[in-house]
C-alpha positions as semicolon CSV with decimal commas, in nm:
position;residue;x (nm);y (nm);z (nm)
1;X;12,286;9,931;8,490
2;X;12,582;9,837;8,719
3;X;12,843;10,057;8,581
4;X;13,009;10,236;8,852
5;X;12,886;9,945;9,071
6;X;13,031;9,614;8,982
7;X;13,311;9,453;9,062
8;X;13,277;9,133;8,940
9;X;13,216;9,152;8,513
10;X;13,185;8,781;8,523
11;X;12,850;8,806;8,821
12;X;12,782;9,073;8,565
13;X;12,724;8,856;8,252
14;X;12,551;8,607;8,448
15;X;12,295;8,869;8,563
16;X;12,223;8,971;8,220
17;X;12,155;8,614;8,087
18;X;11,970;8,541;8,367
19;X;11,748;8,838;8,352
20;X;11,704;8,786;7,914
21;X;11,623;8,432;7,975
22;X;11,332;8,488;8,279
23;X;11,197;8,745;8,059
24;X;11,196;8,616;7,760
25;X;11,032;8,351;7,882
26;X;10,739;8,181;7,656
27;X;10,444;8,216;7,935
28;X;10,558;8,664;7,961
29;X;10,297;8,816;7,767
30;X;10,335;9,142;7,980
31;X;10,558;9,050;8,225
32;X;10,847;9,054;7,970
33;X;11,130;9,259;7,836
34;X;10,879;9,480;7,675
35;X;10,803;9,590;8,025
36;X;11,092;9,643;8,191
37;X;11,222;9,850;7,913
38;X;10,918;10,076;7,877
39;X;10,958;10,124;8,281
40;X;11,368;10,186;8,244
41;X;11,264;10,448;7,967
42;X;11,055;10,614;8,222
43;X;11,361;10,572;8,448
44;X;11,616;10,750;8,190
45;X;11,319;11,047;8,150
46;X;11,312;11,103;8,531
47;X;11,654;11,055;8,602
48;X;11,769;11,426;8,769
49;X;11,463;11,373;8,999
50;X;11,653;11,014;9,155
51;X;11,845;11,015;9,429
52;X;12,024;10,697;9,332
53;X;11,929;10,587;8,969
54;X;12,172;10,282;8,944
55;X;11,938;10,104;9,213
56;X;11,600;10,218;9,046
57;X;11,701;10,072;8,733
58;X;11,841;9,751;8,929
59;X;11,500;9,710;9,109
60;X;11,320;9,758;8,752
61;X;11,505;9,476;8,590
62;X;11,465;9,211;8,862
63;X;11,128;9,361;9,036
64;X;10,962;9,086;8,817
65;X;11,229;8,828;8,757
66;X;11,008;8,578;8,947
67;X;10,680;8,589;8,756
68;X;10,450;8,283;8,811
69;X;10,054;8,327;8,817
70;X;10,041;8,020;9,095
71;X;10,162;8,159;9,359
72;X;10,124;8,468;9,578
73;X;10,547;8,497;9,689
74;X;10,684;8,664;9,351
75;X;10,758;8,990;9,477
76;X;10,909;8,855;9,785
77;X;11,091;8,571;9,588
78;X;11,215;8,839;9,309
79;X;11,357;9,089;9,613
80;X;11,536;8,806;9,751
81;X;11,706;8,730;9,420
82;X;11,803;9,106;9,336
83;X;11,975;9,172;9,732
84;X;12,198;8,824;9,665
85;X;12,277;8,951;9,261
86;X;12,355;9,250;9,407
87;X;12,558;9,208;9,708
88;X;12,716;8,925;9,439
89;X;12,801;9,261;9,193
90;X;13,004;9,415;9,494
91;X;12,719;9,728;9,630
92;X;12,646;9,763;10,033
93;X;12,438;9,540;10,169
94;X;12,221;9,863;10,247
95;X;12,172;9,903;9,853
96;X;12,093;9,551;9,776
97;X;11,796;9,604;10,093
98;X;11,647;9,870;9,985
99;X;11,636;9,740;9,610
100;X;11,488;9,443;9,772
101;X;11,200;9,628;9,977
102;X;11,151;9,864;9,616
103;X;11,070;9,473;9,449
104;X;10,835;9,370;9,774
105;X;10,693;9,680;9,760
106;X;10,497;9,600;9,391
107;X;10,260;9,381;9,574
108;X;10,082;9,629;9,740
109;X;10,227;9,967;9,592
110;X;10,236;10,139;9,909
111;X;10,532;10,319;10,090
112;X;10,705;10,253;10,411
113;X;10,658;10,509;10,676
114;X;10,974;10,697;10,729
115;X;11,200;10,490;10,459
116;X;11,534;10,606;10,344
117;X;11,501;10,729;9,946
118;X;11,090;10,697;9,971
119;X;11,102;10,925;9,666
120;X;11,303;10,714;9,459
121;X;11,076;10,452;9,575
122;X;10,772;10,651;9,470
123;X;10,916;10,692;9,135
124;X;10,984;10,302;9,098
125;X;10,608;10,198;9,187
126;X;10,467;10,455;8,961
127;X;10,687;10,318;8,625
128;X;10,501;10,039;8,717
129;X;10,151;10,114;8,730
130;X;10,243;10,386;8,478
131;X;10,033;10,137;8,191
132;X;9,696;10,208;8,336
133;X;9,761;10,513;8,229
134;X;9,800;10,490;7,878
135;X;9,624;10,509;7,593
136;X;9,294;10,279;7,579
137;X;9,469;10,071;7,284
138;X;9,783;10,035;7,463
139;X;9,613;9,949;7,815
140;X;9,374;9,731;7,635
141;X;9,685;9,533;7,461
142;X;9,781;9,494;7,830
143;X;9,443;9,370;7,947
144;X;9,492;9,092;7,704
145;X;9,854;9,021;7,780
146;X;9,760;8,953;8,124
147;X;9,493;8,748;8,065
148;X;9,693;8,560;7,820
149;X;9,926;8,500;8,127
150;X;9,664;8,352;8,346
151;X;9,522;8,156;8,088
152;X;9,517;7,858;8,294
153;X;9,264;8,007;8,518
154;X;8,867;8,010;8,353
155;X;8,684;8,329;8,298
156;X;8,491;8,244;8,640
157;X;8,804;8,271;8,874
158;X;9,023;8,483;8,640
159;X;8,723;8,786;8,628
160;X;8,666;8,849;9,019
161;X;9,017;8,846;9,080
162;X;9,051;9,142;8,808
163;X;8,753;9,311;8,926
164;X;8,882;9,295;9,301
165;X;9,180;9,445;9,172
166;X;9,084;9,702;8,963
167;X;8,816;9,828;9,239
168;X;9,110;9,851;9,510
169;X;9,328;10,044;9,242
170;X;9,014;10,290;9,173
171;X;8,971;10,311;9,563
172;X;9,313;10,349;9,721
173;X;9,370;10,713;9,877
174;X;9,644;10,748;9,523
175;X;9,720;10,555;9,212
176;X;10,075;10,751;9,160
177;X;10,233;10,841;9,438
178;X;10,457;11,124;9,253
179;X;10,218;11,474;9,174
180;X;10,404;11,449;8,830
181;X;10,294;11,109;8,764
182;X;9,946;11,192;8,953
183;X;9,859;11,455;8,678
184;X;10,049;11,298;8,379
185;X;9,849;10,929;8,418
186;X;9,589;10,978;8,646
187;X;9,220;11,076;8,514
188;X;9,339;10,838;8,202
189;X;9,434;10,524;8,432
190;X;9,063;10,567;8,584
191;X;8,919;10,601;8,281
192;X;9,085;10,288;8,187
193;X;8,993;10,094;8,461
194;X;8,646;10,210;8,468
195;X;8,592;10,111;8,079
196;X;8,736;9,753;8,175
197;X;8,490;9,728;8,429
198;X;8,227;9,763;8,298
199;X;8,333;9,580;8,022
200;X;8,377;9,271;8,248
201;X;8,035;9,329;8,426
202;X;7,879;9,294;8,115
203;X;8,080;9,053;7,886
């Protein structure tokens, strides 16, 4: 991830036990390593199409490293983390901002107008959202996982969040924002969606 980047291999084997331990942490169901590495696979397949890899893939890995259900800060709290890691590692304090607006960009998957490398970040939020496009067992699996992480909340404050949620994914203008991504994932993740809620209207 940071080789041709860091300068510092001791920063460097602090970042990787600090990213194993926050996702390998008891209350990830879906926030965990299995996710990052499905969304750095994704990263490897579209790699000729970035314009700077290295900080995709450092984005991926700490665009969730803050993951806790009671608060509303995580993206901003992760993107803080990454900039100081990477600035730590040795890269331009430009990198380590746009990795951190790539991380604060997850909460509302949406691009700045007019940003530097907006491709790159297109290509980041759609690895992301990339599960409600797979197959129903796979996306169901994922259903559950998250629930399993908001278990603290009961089904009558957990369900209208999802609902809300899934009803402003179905209605935003695009659920990928790269046309490969758009016609790879896209008619599936609705279907998806759709199936889960009416499965929560009705449950």
């Amino acid at each position: 991830m940071t080789n041709g980047y860091a300068k510092a291999p001791a920063m460097a084997a602090t970042c990787i036990a600090e990213v194993e331990k926050a996702y390998n942490g008891k209350k990830r169901y879906y926030h965990n390593a299995g996710h990052i590495l499905w969304m750095l696979a994704l990263s490897e397949e579209c790699r000729p199409l970035l314009k700077a890899p290295l900080l995709v893939d450092f984005a991926i890995v700490y665009h969730d490293i803050v993951y806790n259900v009671l608060r509303k800060d995580n993206e901003a709290r992760s993107g803080v983390i990454a900039a100081k890691r990477m600035t730590a590692l040795g890269l331009h304090p430009y990198e380590a901002g746009l990795v951190k607006l790539y991380i604060e960009a997850t909460q509302h998957h949406q691009i700045p107008a007019g940003l530097d490398h907006a491709e790159d970040l297109a290509f980041f939020l759609d690895f992301d959202m990339a599960i409600l496009g797979a197959p129903w067992e796979q996306y169901e699996a994922y259903t559950i996982a998250v629930r399993k992480e908001y278990r603290i909340y009961p089904d009558l404050l957990y369900k209208p969040g999802r609902k809300k949620f899934l009803e402003q994914t179905l209605a935003a203008p695009v659920i990928f924002h790269r046309p490969e991504f758009h016609s790879r994932f896209d008619a599936l993740a609705r279907n998806n969606m759709e199936k889960e809620l009416q499965y929560l209207c009705h449950k």
